[in-house]
Short mmCIF file of C-alpha atoms and ligand atoms in Angstrom, two decimals:
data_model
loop_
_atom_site.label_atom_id
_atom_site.label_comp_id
_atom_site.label_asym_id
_atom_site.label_seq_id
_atom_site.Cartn_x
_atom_site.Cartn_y
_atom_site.Cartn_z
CA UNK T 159 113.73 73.65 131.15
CA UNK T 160 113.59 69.78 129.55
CA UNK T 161 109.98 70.31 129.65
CA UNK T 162 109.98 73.54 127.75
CA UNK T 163 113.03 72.12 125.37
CA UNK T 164 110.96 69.34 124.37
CA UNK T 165 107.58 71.64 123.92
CA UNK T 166 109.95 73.60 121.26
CA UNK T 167 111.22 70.41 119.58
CA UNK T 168 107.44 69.61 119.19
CA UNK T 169 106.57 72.78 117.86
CA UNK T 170 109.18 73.91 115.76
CA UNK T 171 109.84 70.18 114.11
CA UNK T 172 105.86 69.37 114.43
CA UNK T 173 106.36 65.41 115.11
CA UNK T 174 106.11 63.39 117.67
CA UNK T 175 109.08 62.96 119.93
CA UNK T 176 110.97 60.60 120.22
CA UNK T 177 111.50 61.18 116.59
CA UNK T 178 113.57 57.68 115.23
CA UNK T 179 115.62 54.92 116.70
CA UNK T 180 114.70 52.61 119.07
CA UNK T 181 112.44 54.87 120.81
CA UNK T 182 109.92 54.65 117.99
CA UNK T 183 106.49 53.84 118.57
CA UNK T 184 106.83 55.42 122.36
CA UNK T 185 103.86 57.54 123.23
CA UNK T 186 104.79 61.03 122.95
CA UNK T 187 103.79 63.23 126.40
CA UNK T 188 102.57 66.44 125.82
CA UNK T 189 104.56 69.09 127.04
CA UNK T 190 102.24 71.38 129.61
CA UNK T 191 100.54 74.05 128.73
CA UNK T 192 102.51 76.67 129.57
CA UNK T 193 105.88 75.18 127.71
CA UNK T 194 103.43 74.96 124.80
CA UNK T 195 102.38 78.67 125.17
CA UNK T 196 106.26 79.64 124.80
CA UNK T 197 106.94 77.72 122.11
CA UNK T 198 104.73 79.65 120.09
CA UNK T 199 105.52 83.33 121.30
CA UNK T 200 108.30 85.91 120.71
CA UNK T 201 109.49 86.40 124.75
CA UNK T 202 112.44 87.81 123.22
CA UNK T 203 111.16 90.58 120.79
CA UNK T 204 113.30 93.94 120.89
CA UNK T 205 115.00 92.25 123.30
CA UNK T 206 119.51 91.71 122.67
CA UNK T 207 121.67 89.03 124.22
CA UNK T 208 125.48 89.85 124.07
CA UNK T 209 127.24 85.87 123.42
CA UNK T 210 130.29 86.90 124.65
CA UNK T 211 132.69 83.96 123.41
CA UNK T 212 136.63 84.21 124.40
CA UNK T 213 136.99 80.85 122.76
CA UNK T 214 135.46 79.03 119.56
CA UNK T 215 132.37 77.41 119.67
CA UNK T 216 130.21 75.78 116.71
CA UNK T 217 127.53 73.86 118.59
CA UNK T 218 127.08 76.78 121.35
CA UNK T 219 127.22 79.82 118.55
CA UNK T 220 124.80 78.42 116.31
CA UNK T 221 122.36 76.73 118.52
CA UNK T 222 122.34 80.03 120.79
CA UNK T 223 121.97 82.36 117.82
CA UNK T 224 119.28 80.72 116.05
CA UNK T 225 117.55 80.21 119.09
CA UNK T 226 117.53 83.85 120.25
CA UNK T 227 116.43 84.40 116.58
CA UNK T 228 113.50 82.26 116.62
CA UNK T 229 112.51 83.98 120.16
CA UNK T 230 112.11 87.02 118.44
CA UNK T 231 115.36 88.70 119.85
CA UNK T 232 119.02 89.72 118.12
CA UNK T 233 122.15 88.00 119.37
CA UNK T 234 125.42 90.20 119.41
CA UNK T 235 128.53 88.02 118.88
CA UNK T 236 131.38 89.55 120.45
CA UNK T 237 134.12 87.68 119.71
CA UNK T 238 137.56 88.04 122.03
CA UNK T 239 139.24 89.82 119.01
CA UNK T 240 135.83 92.44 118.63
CA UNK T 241 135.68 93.85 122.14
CA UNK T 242 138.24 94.89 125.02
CA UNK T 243 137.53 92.48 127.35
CA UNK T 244 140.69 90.65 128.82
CA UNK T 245 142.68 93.17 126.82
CA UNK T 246 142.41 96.56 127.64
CA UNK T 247 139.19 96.23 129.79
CA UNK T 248 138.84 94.72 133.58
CA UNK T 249 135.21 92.12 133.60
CA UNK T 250 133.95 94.39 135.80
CA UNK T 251 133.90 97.51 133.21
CA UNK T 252 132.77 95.20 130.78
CA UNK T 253 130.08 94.08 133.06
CA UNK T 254 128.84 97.14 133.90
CA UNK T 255 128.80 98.34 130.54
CA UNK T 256 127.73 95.72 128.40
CA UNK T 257 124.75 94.83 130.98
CA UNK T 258 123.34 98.36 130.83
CA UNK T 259 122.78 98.40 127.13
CA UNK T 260 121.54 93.99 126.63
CA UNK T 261 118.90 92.18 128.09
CA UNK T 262 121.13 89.14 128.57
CA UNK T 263 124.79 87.94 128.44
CA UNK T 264 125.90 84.49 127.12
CA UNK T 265 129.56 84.19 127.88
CA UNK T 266 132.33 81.62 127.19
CA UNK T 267 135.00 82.14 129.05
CA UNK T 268 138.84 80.70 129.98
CA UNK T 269 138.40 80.26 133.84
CA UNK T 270 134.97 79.69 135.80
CA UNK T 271 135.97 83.07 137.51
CA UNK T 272 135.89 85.06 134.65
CA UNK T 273 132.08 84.24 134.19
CA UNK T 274 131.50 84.51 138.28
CA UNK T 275 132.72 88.12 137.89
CA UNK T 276 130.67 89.19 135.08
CA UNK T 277 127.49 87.67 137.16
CA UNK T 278 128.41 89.23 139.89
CA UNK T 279 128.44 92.81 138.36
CA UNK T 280 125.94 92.66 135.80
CA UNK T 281 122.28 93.79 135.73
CA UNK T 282 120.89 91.02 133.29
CA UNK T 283 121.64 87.35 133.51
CA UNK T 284 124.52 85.60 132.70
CA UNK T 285 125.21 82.15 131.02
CA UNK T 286 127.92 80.32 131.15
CA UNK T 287 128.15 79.28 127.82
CA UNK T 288 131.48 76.89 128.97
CA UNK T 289 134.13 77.49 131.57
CA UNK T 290 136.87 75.56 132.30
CA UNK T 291 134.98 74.16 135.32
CA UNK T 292 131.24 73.75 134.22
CA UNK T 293 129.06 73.35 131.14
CA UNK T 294 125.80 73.53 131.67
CA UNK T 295 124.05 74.30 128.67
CA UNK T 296 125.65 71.19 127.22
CA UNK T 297 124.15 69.19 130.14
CA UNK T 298 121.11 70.21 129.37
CA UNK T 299 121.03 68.86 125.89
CA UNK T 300 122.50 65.52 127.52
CA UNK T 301 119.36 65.52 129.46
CA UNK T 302 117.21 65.97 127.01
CA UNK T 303 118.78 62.61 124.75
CA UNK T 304 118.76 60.31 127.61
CA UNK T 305 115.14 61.11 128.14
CA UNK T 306 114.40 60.19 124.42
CA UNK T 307 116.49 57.14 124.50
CA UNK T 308 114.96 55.72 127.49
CA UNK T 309 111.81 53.17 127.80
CA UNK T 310 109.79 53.16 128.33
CA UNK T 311 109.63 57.67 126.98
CA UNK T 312 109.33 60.03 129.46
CA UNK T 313 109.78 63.62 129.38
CA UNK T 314 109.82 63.06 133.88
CA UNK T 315 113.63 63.34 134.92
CA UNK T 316 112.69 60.97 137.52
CA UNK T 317 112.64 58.09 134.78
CA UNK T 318 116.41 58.27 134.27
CA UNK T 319 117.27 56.87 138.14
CA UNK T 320 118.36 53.98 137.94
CA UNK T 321 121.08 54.33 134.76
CA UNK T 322 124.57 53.83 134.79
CA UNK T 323 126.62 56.28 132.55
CA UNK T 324 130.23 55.67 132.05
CA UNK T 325 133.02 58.64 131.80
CA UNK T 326 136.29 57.26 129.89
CA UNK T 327 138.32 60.07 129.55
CA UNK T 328 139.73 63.34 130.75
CA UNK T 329 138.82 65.21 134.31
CA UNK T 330 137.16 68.28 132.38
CA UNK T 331 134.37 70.75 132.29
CA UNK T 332 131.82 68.18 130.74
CA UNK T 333 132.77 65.38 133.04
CA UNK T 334 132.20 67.89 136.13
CA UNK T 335 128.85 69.49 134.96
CA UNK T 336 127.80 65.19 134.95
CA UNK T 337 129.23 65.35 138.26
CA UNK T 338 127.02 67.54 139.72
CA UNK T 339 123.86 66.77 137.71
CA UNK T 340 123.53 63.09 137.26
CA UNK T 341 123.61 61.47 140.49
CA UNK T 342 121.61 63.45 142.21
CA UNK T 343 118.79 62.16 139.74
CA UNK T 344 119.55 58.76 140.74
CA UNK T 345 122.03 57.97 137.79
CA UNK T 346 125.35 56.39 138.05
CA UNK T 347 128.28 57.79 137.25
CA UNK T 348 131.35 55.29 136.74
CA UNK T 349 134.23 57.46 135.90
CA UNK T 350 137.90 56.08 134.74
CA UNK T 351 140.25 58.99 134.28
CA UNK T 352 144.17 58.69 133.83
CA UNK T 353 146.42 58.95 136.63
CA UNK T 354 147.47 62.32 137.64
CA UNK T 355 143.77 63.89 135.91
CA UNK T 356 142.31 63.23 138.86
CA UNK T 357 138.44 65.00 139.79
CA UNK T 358 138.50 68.51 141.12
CA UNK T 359 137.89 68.32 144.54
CA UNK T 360 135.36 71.56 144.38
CA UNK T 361 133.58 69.53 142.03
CA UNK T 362 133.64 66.43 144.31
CA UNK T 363 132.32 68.62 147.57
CA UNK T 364 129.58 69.70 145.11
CA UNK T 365 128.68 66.56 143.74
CA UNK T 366 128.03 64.42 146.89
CA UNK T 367 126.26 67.71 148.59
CA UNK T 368 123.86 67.30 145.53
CA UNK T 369 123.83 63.16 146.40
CA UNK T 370 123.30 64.73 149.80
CA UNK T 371 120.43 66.72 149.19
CA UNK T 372 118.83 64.50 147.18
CA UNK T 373 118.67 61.34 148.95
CA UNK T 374 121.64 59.83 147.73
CA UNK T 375 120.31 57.55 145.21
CA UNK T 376 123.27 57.91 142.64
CA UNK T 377 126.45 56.49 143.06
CA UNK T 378 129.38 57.79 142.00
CA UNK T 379 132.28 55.35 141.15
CA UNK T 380 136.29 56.52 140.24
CA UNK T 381 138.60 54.09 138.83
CA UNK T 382 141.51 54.33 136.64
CA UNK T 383 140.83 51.47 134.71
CA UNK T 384 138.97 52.03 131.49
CA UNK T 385 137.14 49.05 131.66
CA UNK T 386 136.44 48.54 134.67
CA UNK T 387 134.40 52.30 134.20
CA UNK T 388 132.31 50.74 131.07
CA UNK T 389 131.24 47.42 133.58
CA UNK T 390 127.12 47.30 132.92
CA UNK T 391 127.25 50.83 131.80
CA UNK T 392 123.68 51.89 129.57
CA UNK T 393 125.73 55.05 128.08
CA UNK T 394 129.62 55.24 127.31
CA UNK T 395 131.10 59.15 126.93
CA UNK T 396 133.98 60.94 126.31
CA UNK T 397 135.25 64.24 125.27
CA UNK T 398 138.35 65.33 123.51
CA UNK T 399 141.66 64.71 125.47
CA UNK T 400 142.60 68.44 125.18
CA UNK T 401 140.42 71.04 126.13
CA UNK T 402 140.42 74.49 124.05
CA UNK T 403 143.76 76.14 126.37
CA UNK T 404 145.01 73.16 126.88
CA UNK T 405 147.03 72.72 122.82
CA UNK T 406 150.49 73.36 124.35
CA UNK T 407 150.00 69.83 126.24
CA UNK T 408 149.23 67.56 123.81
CA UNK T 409 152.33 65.23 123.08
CA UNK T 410 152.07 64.70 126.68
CA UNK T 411 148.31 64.36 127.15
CA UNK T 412 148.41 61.94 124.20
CA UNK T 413 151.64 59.57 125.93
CA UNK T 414 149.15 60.24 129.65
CA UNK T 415 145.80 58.53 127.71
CA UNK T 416 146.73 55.91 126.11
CA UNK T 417 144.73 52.75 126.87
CA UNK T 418 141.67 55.37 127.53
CA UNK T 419 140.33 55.43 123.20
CA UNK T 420 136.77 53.97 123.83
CA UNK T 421 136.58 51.31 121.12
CA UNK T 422 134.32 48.22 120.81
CA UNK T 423 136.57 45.58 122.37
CA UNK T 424 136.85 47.89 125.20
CA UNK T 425 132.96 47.95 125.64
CA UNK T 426 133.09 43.66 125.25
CA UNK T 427 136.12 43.26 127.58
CA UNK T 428 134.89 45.55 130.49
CA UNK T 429 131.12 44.33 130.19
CA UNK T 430 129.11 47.49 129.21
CA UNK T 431 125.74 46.65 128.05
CA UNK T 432 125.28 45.62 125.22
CA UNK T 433 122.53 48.00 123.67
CA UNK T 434 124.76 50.75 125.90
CA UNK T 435 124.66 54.40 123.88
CA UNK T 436 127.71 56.45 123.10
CA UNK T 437 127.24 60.27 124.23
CA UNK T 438 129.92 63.11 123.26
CA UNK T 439 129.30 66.77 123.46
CA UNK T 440 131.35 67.34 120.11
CA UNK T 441 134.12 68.62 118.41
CA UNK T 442 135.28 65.03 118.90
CA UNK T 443 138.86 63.31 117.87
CA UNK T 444 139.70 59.92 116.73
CA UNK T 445 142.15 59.13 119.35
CA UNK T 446 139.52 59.09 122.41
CA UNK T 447 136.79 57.16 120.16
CA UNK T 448 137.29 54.84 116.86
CA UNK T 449 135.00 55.68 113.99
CA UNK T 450 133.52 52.08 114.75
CA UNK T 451 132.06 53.45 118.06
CA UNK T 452 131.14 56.98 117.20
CA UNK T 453 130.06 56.25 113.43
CA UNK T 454 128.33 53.37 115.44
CA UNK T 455 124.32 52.26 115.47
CA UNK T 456 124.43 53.18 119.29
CA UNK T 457 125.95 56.38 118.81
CA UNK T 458 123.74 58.92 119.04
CA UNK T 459 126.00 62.02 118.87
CA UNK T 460 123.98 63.92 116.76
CA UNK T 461 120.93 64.14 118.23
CA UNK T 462 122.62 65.09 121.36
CA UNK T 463 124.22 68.08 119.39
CA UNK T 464 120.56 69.18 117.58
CA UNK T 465 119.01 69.34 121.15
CA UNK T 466 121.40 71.59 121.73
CA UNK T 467 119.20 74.20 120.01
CA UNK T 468 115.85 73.41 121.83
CA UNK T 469 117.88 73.10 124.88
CA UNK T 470 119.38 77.31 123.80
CA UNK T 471 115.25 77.90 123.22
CA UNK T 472 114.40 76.66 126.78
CA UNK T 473 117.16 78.37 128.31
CA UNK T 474 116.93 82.10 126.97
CA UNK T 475 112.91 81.76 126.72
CA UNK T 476 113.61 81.34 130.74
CA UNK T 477 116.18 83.48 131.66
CA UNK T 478 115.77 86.25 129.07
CA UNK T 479 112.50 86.39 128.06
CA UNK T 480 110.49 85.68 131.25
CA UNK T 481 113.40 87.92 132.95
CA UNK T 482 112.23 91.48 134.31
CA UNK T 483 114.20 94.05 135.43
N1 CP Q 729 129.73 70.90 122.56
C1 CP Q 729 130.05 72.19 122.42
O1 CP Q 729 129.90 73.04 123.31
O2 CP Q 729 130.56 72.48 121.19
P1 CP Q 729 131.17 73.88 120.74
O3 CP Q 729 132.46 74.06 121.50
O4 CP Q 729 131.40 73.73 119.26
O5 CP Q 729 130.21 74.97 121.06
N1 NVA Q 730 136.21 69.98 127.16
C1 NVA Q 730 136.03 70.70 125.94
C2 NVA Q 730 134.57 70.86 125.66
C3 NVA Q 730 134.24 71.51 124.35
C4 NVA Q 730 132.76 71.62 124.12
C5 NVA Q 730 136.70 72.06 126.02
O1 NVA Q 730 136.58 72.73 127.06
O2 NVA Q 730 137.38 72.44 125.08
#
């Protein structure tokens, strides 16, 4: 999929990638042949993917309907207030029905459940397009960023062993996708979440089976000291202290992270590198990172959220348009 996402960037944007920054001058790998192939058809012609969104999205919408678009296909946004589902419709009705008339379902859903149900019933593929457990799609497009920041370029996920990333912040759906993708690539994950947000156990199990599996070469590391999360760290991330569901908790989440706002003398007093990146999936918030941080030379927030579209155009090229029935 990285392979493929980065064939698209190349294609679609025609320069070289790495595109700016201090990647610049970094030989460019060409994609293979295949990924270059896809780039240039339209696997999705006459083809319809339902996004199936119970929550708001801007990143996710756009970069997964222009990205259907420019595979040729039509995306069907059905919103929570257009269709019955959750309402006056079990998922399984809805996945029964909706999968007999799309080629492909991209859902956003409250609980991780909700998403395992439709999957389970449907006759297309499903994509979580966020749960409260996982994100993968966003993941992805995390992926794809490190690769571009790291020297010397490499478009191999192999080249990212070795990095420590540092989580300063809530136990959420982004931090547990990282969970279960980064260290079994061999990257460090040095996570400082408040007392009482502690890491979802399932998450956990999954995580060091992955480690397992892999050879254990990352390291995961769970503190709840802020700075002591950011020591060495080569990427500092966050998300938003409250998750979409979670509004009717905020005084208190606000009073639980205090101390936890990534800021510069945070970086300096716990010792994260210095050249270290700042990562965040977006919509962000002042109070878990200062506009000196995120407005910062090392941020590189928005590239992260653009790869979200060649990220969308590697993911429904492979599971909708090379997808037969
Ligand atoms: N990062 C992300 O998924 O953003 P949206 O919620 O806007 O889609
Ligand atoms: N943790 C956030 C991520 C948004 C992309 C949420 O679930 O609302």
């Amino acid at each position: 999929l990285i392979n493929s996402a980065f064939a698209f960037k190349k294609h679609y944007k025609s320069i070289a990638i790495p595109e700016a920054g201090r990647s610049e001058g970094a030989k460019f790998q060409q994609p293979d042949a295949a990924s270059s192939e896809a780039a240039k058809g339209k696997p999705l012609t006459d083809k319809t993917v339902a996004l199936m969104f119970s929550k708001r999205s801007t990143r996710t919408r756009v970069s997964s309907e222009t990205a259907i678009t420019m595979l040729g296909g039509h995306p069907m946004f059905l919103g929570s207030s257009d269709i019955q589902l959750g309402v006056n419709e079990s998922l399984y009705d809805t996945s029964r029905v909706i999968s007999s008339m799309v080629d492909g379902i991209f859902a956003r859903v409250g609980h991780h459940s909700e998403v395992e149900e439709l999957a389970k019933h449907s006759t297309v593929p499903v994509i979580n397009a966020l749960s409260h457990l996982y994100h993968p799609c966003q993941i992805l497009a995390d992926l794809q960023t490190l690769l571009e920041f790291r020297q010397p370029f490499s478009t191999d996920l192999s080249s990212l062993e070795g990095l420590t990333i540092a989580w300063v912040g809530d136990s959420n759906n982004i931090l547990n996708e990282m969970m279960v993708t980064y260290p079994r690539m061999g990257v460090n994950l040095q996570i400082a979440t408040p007392k009482g947000y502690d890491l979802e156990p399932e998450v956990v199990e999954r995580a060091n089976a992955g480690i397992k599996q892999e050879g254990g070469k990352g390291k995961i590391i769970y503190t709840n000291d802020p700075a002591e999360a950011v020591k060495n760290a080569n990427v500092i991330t966050t998300d938003t202290w409250i998750s979409m569901g979670q509004e009717e908790e905020t005084a208190k989440r606000l009073k639980d992270f205090a101390g936890y706002q990534v800021t510069n003398e945070l970086l300096k007093r716990g010792g994260a590198a210095k050249d270290a990146l700042f990562m965040h999936c977006l919509p962000r918030h002042k109070e878990e990172v200062d506009d000196e941080v995120f407005h910062g030379n090392q941020s590189v927030v928005f590239q992260e959220a653009e790869n979200r579209k060649w990220t969308a155009l590697a993911v429904f090229d492979a599971f909708v348009g090379k997808w037969k029935v």
